[in-house]
C-alpha cells in the first residue's frame, strides 16, 4: 500500500478540488467519504483503540500532539517520525485513488492505535461503542470555532469557498458546513459522555492551564506524568512550538490541498479572536442561539479568558 504522504503528492490537483456538497443523513462530508460510507460505517474498532474526536477546528491537532507525546513518554524525537495526519489515521478521510483511505491506514496499523474523527455522535461507526473504546472529545466555543473554520475554508481547496464572513456565519449557524451543526455536535457528544468512557475537554481550559488539562488526559490514559515530562509536553505542544514543527503544522501537505499562503493552518491559536470578526449584532445572535440550543444540557462555553 502506498503511504498517505506519497499518495497525496501523486494526485492530480484537479481530482481533490471541491466540486459539490454530498451528505449522509443531512451531514455534509467529502464526496469520496460518502461513496465509501458503507466501509466506514463497518469499521472494526479494537478495544484498545483511542479515538480523538472533535468538531473541525476545535483543537484536534493540538490534542493529537499531546496524546502522542504522552504515549511516547514526553520524547519529541519519537513523535517526529511522520506528520501528525500519518501518525493517527483520520477514519472518514477518503481521497481519490491511489491515496490510502483512513480506514485502510488504520487497518494497517498495529495496536494500540490512536485515531481521529470529526463525525457527529450518531454517525460514529458502531464498533467504537461495542468495543467500549476510550474517546477524547475537545470542544471550542462557537465564535472562535466559526472564525477558525471560516479561514480554514479559505485555504483548504477540498471544501467549499466560504464567501464573505457574514455569509459563512449564516452557513455555519445553519449547520450547512462539512460535519454538520456545531450545536448538535458539541451537545451530542456531551450527552454521550454519560454513557461511554469519554473525556470531554475544552480548548479554552487547555489555553488557560495546559499542564492541568494534559495531566487529565494522562490520567484518562492510565498514567501519571512526572513534573519534568509534563513540562516538556507543555513546551512541545504550545502554539508557537507547533507552528514551527513541520510534523504538526501541516506544511508537509501539498499546497494544492492546503494553501497556507492564503491562511496558515496554525493561524492564531487564541481564545477571543472572534472579537476581530463579529459585529455586536452577530455576537448577540450567537450568544442567544447557544443559550437556546444548549438549554437543559449543563454545557457552557467561555468566549474569553
Ligand atoms: S482540524 O483541521 O479540524 O484538524 O483543525 P484543528 O486542529 O481542530 O484546529 C485548528 C485550530 O487549532 C489551533 N491550534 C492551536 N491552538 C493553541 N495551541 C496549539 N498548540 C494549537 N495547535 C493548533 C489552530 O491555530 C487553529 O485555530 P485558529 O483559531 O484558526 O488559529
Tab-separated table of C-alpha atoms and ligand atoms in Angstrom:
chain	number	residue	atom	x	y	z
A	1	UNK	CA	0.000	0.000	0.000
A	2	UNK	CA	1.278	3.459	-0.905
A	3	UNK	CA	1.711	5.707	2.151
A	4	UNK	CA	-0.597	8.669	2.670
A	5	UNK	CA	2.082	11.284	2.015
A	6	UNK	CA	3.334	9.810	-1.286
A	7	UNK	CA	-0.252	9.137	-2.329
A	8	UNK	CA	-1.284	12.757	-1.838
A	9	UNK	CA	1.797	14.065	-3.623
A	10	UNK	CA	0.976	11.866	-6.626
A	11	UNK	CA	-2.564	13.224	-7.017
A	12	UNK	CA	-3.812	15.315	-9.881
A	13	UNK	CA	-4.675	18.646	-8.162
A	14	UNK	CA	-7.993	18.794	-10.045
A	15	UNK	CA	-9.081	15.487	-8.532
A	16	UNK	CA	-9.180	16.919	-4.982
A	17	UNK	CA	-10.626	20.336	-5.785
A	18	UNK	CA	-14.015	20.899	-4.172
A	19	UNK	CA	-16.821	20.065	-6.599
A	20	UNK	CA	-20.132	19.612	-4.802
A	21	UNK	CA	-21.557	19.002	-1.343
A	22	UNK	CA	-22.727	15.479	-0.592
A	23	UNK	CA	-24.243	14.236	2.647
A	24	UNK	CA	-25.000	11.281	4.878
A	25	UNK	CA	-28.225	11.796	6.829
A	26	UNK	CA	-28.002	15.543	6.180
A	27	UNK	CA	-24.358	15.838	7.342
A	28	UNK	CA	-22.063	17.149	4.612
A	29	UNK	CA	-18.929	15.064	4.112
A	30	UNK	CA	-16.335	14.626	1.336
A	31	UNK	CA	-17.745	13.121	-1.853
A	32	UNK	CA	-15.302	10.200	-1.610
A	33	UNK	CA	-16.301	9.662	2.042
A	34	UNK	CA	-19.961	9.438	1.099
A	35	UNK	CA	-19.111	6.936	-1.647
A	36	UNK	CA	-17.160	4.807	0.874
A	37	UNK	CA	-19.705	5.201	3.669
A	38	UNK	CA	-20.574	1.512	3.952
A	39	UNK	CA	-16.903	0.647	4.604
A	40	UNK	CA	-16.514	3.473	7.128
A	41	UNK	CA	-19.718	2.559	8.955
A	42	UNK	CA	-18.482	-1.037	9.240
A	43	UNK	CA	-15.041	-0.008	10.531
A	44	UNK	CA	-13.742	-2.556	13.056
A	45	UNK	CA	-12.578	-0.748	16.165
A	46	UNK	CA	-10.300	-2.647	18.540
A	47	UNK	CA	-10.861	-2.487	22.327
A	48	UNK	CA	-7.533	-0.692	22.890
A	49	UNK	CA	-8.159	1.986	20.238
A	50	UNK	CA	-8.140	5.565	21.450
A	51	UNK	CA	-10.268	7.984	19.443
A	52	UNK	CA	-9.731	11.741	19.338
A	53	UNK	CA	-12.982	13.336	18.304
A	54	UNK	CA	-13.784	16.982	17.622
A	55	UNK	CA	-15.863	19.337	15.583
A	56	UNK	CA	-13.410	20.693	12.951
A	57	UNK	CA	-11.098	23.492	14.152
A	58	UNK	CA	-11.577	22.834	17.876
A	59	UNK	CA	-8.010	21.863	18.736
A	60	UNK	CA	-7.795	18.384	17.174
A	61	UNK	CA	-4.150	18.645	16.096
A	62	UNK	CA	-3.183	20.103	19.455
A	63	UNK	CA	-4.785	17.160	21.274
A	64	UNK	CA	-3.232	14.682	18.836
A	65	UNK	CA	0.262	16.017	19.554
A	66	UNK	CA	-0.410	15.989	23.315
A	67	UNK	CA	-1.588	12.375	23.204
A	68	UNK	CA	1.347	11.261	21.073
A	69	UNK	CA	3.765	12.955	23.486
A	70	UNK	CA	2.107	11.251	26.478
A	71	UNK	CA	2.232	7.887	24.725
A	72	UNK	CA	5.924	8.445	23.969
A	73	UNK	CA	6.921	9.444	27.490
A	74	UNK	CA	7.462	13.098	26.507
A	75	UNK	CA	10.126	12.333	23.885
A	76	UNK	CA	9.645	14.682	20.884
A	77	UNK	CA	12.022	12.614	18.715
A	78	UNK	CA	9.640	9.679	18.908
A	79	UNK	CA	6.775	11.883	17.694
A	80	UNK	CA	8.724	13.141	14.690
A	81	UNK	CA	8.634	10.002	12.541
A	82	UNK	CA	5.798	11.361	10.366
A	83	UNK	CA	3.351	14.248	10.005
A	84	UNK	CA	0.543	14.142	12.543
A	85	UNK	CA	-2.042	13.098	9.938
A	86	UNK	CA	0.014	9.987	9.223
A	87	UNK	CA	0.654	9.112	12.854
A	88	UNK	CA	-3.076	8.986	13.646
A	89	UNK	CA	-5.411	7.873	10.855
A	90	UNK	CA	-8.453	10.053	10.203
A	91	UNK	CA	-11.074	7.356	9.809
A	92	UNK	CA	-13.523	9.081	7.454
A	93	UNK	CA	-10.851	10.651	5.240
A	94	UNK	CA	-11.021	9.476	1.635
A	95	UNK	CA	-9.008	10.885	-1.227
A	96	UNK	CA	-9.184	9.609	-4.784
A	97	UNK	CA	-7.010	6.555	-5.561
A	98	UNK	CA	-4.108	5.759	-5.064
A	99	UNK	CA	-4.198	7.508	-1.671
A	100	UNK	CA	-4.976	5.018	1.113
A	101	UNK	CA	-8.214	5.780	2.926
A	102	UNK	CA	-8.304	6.479	6.647
A	103	UNK	CA	-9.807	3.027	7.154
A	104	UNK	CA	-7.016	1.340	5.174
A	105	UNK	CA	-4.372	3.279	7.102
A	106	UNK	CA	-5.952	2.286	10.413
A	107	UNK	CA	-6.252	-1.365	9.402
A	108	UNK	CA	-2.557	-1.464	8.527
A	109	UNK	CA	-1.560	-0.005	11.904
A	110	UNK	CA	-0.522	-2.203	14.845
A	111	UNK	CA	-2.334	-1.821	18.163
A	112	UNK	CA	-2.657	0.231	20.224
A	113	UNK	CA	-3.894	2.780	17.683
A	114	UNK	CA	-4.889	6.393	18.147
A	115	UNK	CA	-7.430	7.524	15.571
A	116	UNK	CA	-9.061	10.812	14.628
A	117	UNK	CA	-12.629	11.653	13.637
A	118	UNK	CA	-14.881	14.685	13.240
A	119	UNK	CA	-18.056	12.603	12.980
A	120	UNK	CA	-21.108	13.654	14.976
A	121	UNK	CA	-22.059	11.134	17.639
A	122	UNK	CA	-24.851	9.458	15.666
A	123	UNK	CA	-22.583	8.743	12.676
A	124	UNK	CA	-19.735	7.127	14.633
A	125	UNK	CA	-19.108	3.557	13.408
A	126	UNK	CA	-20.958	1.353	15.943
A	127	UNK	CA	-17.924	-0.837	16.721
A	128	UNK	CA	-16.396	2.016	18.776
A	129	UNK	CA	-19.372	1.709	21.154
A	130	UNK	CA	-19.391	-2.094	21.042
A	131	UNK	CA	-15.688	-2.236	21.928
A	132	UNK	CA	-16.102	0.415	24.630
A	133	UNK	CA	-13.155	2.399	23.217
A	134	UNK	CA	-11.817	5.395	25.108
A	135	UNK	CA	-12.643	8.687	23.400
A	136	UNK	CA	-11.217	12.158	23.988
A	137	UNK	CA	-13.521	14.941	22.808
A	138	UNK	CA	-12.314	18.555	22.526
A	139	UNK	CA	-14.865	21.364	22.190
A	140	UNK	CA	-14.239	25.042	21.420
A	141	UNK	CA	-16.596	27.993	21.823
A	142	UNK	CA	-18.817	28.586	18.790
A	143	UNK	CA	-17.494	32.054	17.984
A	144	UNK	CA	-13.794	31.193	17.778
A	145	UNK	CA	-14.694	27.884	16.175
A	146	UNK	CA	-16.642	29.668	13.417
A	147	UNK	CA	-13.813	32.136	12.777
A	148	UNK	CA	-11.218	29.385	12.581
A	149	UNK	CA	-13.483	27.364	10.271
A	150	UNK	CA	-14.007	30.408	8.038
A	151	UNK	CA	-10.258	30.846	7.496
A	152	UNK	CA	-9.865	27.109	7.000
A	153	UNK	CA	-12.458	27.224	4.217
A	154	UNK	CA	-10.343	29.886	2.537
A	155	UNK	CA	-7.188	27.757	2.478
A	156	UNK	CA	-8.486	24.158	2.133
A	157	UNK	CA	-9.166	23.544	-1.538
A	158	UNK	CA	-11.160	20.370	-0.861
A	159	UNK	CA	-14.046	22.170	0.845
A	160	UNK	CA	-16.322	24.964	-0.431
A	161	UNK	CA	-15.233	28.570	-0.706
A	162	UNK	CA	-16.679	30.347	2.362
A	163	UNK	CA	-17.781	33.535	0.609
A	164	UNK	CA	-17.829	36.655	2.801
A	165	UNK	CA	-17.587	36.310	6.607
A	166	UNK	CA	-21.251	37.254	7.147
A	167	UNK	CA	-22.332	34.713	4.553
A	168	UNK	CA	-20.178	31.995	6.076
A	169	UNK	CA	-21.527	32.709	9.558
A	170	UNK	CA	-25.066	32.038	8.298
A	171	UNK	CA	-23.946	28.758	6.716
A	172	UNK	CA	-22.180	27.781	9.959
A	173	UNK	CA	-25.225	28.601	12.088
A	174	UNK	CA	-27.454	26.596	9.766
A	175	UNK	CA	-25.059	23.624	10.055
A	176	UNK	CA	-24.653	23.566	6.287
A	177	UNK	CA	-20.914	23.055	6.594
A	178	UNK	CA	-18.807	19.907	6.476
A	179	UNK	CA	-19.505	17.673	9.516
A	180	UNK	CA	-22.757	19.499	10.219
A	181	UNK	CA	-24.037	21.697	13.012
A	182	UNK	CA	-21.613	22.807	15.738
A	183	UNK	CA	-24.531	22.925	18.230
A	184	UNK	CA	-25.629	19.333	17.560
A	185	UNK	CA	-22.018	18.100	17.571
A	186	UNK	CA	-20.922	19.541	20.919
A	187	UNK	CA	-24.241	18.666	22.562
A	188	UNK	CA	-24.462	15.165	21.121
A	189	UNK	CA	-21.014	14.235	22.402
A	190	UNK	CA	-21.669	15.959	25.767
A	191	UNK	CA	-24.678	13.737	26.300
A	192	UNK	CA	-22.809	10.622	25.116
A	193	UNK	CA	-20.160	11.090	27.819
A	194	UNK	CA	-22.643	9.953	30.460
A	195	UNK	CA	-22.926	6.538	28.782
A	196	UNK	CA	-19.385	5.906	27.485
A	197	UNK	CA	-15.728	6.385	28.511
A	198	UNK	CA	-15.397	9.876	27.037
A	199	UNK	CA	-13.087	12.574	28.384
A	200	UNK	CA	-14.722	15.859	27.322
A	201	UNK	CA	-12.314	18.799	27.343
A	202	UNK	CA	-12.432	22.448	26.289
A	203	UNK	CA	-9.981	24.381	24.125
A	204	UNK	CA	-10.329	27.372	26.462
A	205	UNK	CA	-9.276	25.301	29.509
A	206	UNK	CA	-6.301	23.956	27.547
A	207	UNK	CA	-5.215	27.521	26.785
A	208	UNK	CA	-5.703	28.663	30.353
A	209	UNK	CA	-3.890	25.829	32.098
A	210	UNK	CA	-2.310	23.387	29.641
A	211	UNK	CA	-0.458	21.416	32.325
A	212	UNK	CA	-3.686	20.689	34.195
A	213	UNK	CA	-5.542	19.525	31.071
A	214	UNK	CA	-2.570	17.453	29.848
A	215	UNK	CA	-2.405	15.700	33.220
A	216	UNK	CA	-6.170	14.971	32.911
A	217	UNK	CA	-5.514	13.315	29.549
A	218	UNK	CA	-2.655	11.298	31.052
A	219	UNK	CA	-4.861	10.080	33.914
A	220	UNK	CA	-7.594	9.129	31.437
A	221	UNK	CA	-4.971	7.063	29.599
A	222	UNK	CA	-3.974	5.405	32.855
A	223	UNK	CA	-0.687	7.162	33.533
A	224	UNK	CA	0.650	9.972	35.693
A	225	UNK	CA	3.222	12.411	34.325
A	226	UNK	CA	6.235	13.472	36.351
A	227	UNK	CA	6.899	17.210	36.582
A	228	UNK	CA	9.783	17.219	34.026
A	229	UNK	CA	7.847	15.114	31.483
A	230	UNK	CA	4.745	17.253	31.916
A	231	UNK	CA	6.777	20.432	31.381
A	232	UNK	CA	8.352	19.000	28.241
A	233	UNK	CA	4.915	18.193	26.841
A	234	UNK	CA	3.599	21.671	27.673
A	235	UNK	CA	6.562	23.258	25.863
A	236	UNK	CA	6.410	20.960	22.842
A	237	UNK	CA	2.654	21.412	22.343
A	238	UNK	CA	2.311	25.149	22.863
A	239	UNK	CA	1.095	27.050	19.821
A	240	UNK	CA	4.461	28.658	18.989
A	241	UNK	CA	6.219	25.270	19.038
A	242	UNK	CA	3.582	23.516	16.953
A	243	UNK	CA	3.502	26.348	14.423
A	244	UNK	CA	7.169	25.759	13.638
A	245	UNK	CA	7.054	21.975	13.937
A	246	UNK	CA	6.879	20.568	10.381
A	247	UNK	CA	5.415	17.322	11.730
A	248	UNK	CA	2.476	19.232	13.251
A	249	UNK	CA	1.914	22.369	11.166
A	250	UNK	CA	0.619	20.572	8.032
A	251	UNK	CA	3.194	22.309	5.818
A	252	UNK	CA	4.062	18.855	4.504
A	253	UNK	CA	0.667	18.729	2.747
A	254	UNK	CA	0.776	19.674	-0.948
A	255	UNK	CA	-0.239	23.303	-1.476
A	256	UNK	CA	-2.983	22.266	-3.885
A	257	UNK	CA	-4.695	20.777	-0.809
A	258	UNK	CA	-3.905	23.350	1.913
A	259	UNK	CA	-2.803	26.705	0.507
A	260	UNK	CA	-1.057	28.159	3.548
A	261	UNK	CA	-0.186	31.340	1.668
A	262	UNK	CA	-3.902	32.191	1.958
A	263	UNK	CA	-4.143	31.364	5.681
A	264	UNK	CA	-1.789	29.209	7.769
A	265	UNK	CA	-3.097	26.008	9.370
A	266	UNK	CA	-1.534	27.206	12.646
A	267	UNK	CA	-3.226	30.575	12.340
A	268	UNK	CA	-3.577	32.368	15.712
A	269	UNK	CA	-4.287	29.743	18.335
A	270	UNK	CA	-6.013	32.067	20.807
A	271	UNK	CA	-9.290	32.491	22.676
A	272	UNK	CA	-11.203	35.624	21.649
A	273	UNK	CA	-10.108	36.136	18.036
A	274	UNK	CA	-13.864	36.299	17.264
A	275	UNK	CA	-13.800	39.884	18.535
A	276	UNK	CA	-11.938	40.892	15.366
A	277	UNK	CA	-14.616	39.336	13.162
A	278	UNK	CA	-18.061	39.563	14.800
A	279	UNK	CA	-20.277	42.634	14.812
A	280	UNK	CA	-22.127	43.299	18.075
A	281	UNK	CA	-25.336	42.026	16.464
A	282	UNK	CA	-23.670	38.812	15.246
A	283	UNK	CA	-22.175	38.245	18.681
A	284	UNK	CA	-25.525	38.673	20.443
A	285	UNK	CA	-27.200	36.393	17.915
A	286	UNK	CA	-24.706	33.601	18.554
A	287	UNK	CA	-24.968	34.060	22.329
A	288	UNK	CA	-28.754	33.696	22.068
A	289	UNK	CA	-28.500	30.683	19.799
A	290	UNK	CA	-26.051	28.977	22.175
A	291	UNK	CA	-28.368	29.628	25.112
A	292	UNK	CA	-31.317	28.251	23.156
A	293	UNK	CA	-29.667	25.209	21.581
A	294	UNK	CA	-27.660	24.127	24.632
A	295	UNK	CA	-30.527	24.746	27.067
A	296	UNK	CA	-31.059	21.991	29.606
A	297	UNK	CA	-27.724	20.357	28.824
A	298	UNK	CA	-25.400	21.859	31.523
A	299	UNK	CA	-22.916	22.517	28.699
A	300	UNK	CA	-21.431	26.019	28.770
A	301	UNK	CA	-18.581	27.734	26.954
A	302	UNK	CA	-16.206	30.566	27.716
A	303	UNK	CA	-15.525	33.012	24.883
A	304	UNK	CA	-12.740	34.851	26.672
A	305	UNK	CA	-10.209	34.099	29.375
B	1	LIG	S1	-8.671	20.378	12.019
B	1	LIG	O1	-8.393	20.751	10.606
B	1	LIG	O2	-10.119	20.299	12.272
B	1	LIG	O3	-7.992	19.154	12.443
B	1	LIG	O4	-8.128	21.632	12.857
B	1	LIG	P1	-7.878	21.659	14.422
B	1	LIG	O5	-6.531	21.130	14.704
B	1	LIG	O6	-9.029	21.077	15.142
B	1	LIG	O7	-7.948	23.202	14.748
B	1	LIG	C1	-7.033	24.145	14.272
B	1	LIG	C2	-7.117	25.322	15.228
B	1	LIG	O8	-6.424	24.971	16.425
B	1	LIG	C3	-5.350	25.893	16.626
B	1	LIG	N1	-4.212	25.221	17.262
B	1	LIG	C4	-3.758	25.533	18.487
B	1	LIG	N2	-4.170	26.438	19.376
B	1	LIG	C5	-3.469	26.541	20.527
B	1	LIG	N3	-2.388	25.796	20.811
B	1	LIG	C6	-1.930	24.866	19.941
B	1	LIG	N4	-0.851	24.137	20.229
B	1	LIG	C7	-2.629	24.712	18.710
B	1	LIG	N5	-2.467	23.915	17.621
B	1	LIG	C8	-3.436	24.238	16.757
B	1	LIG	C9	-5.035	26.375	15.210
B	1	LIG	O9	-4.259	27.541	15.236
B	1	LIG	C10	-6.452	26.574	14.684
B	1	LIG	O10	-7.122	27.666	15.319
B	1	LIG	P2	-7.108	29.182	14.768
B	1	LIG	O11	-8.067	29.923	15.652
B	1	LIG	O12	-7.572	29.131	13.351
B	1	LIG	O13	-5.721	29.677	14.926
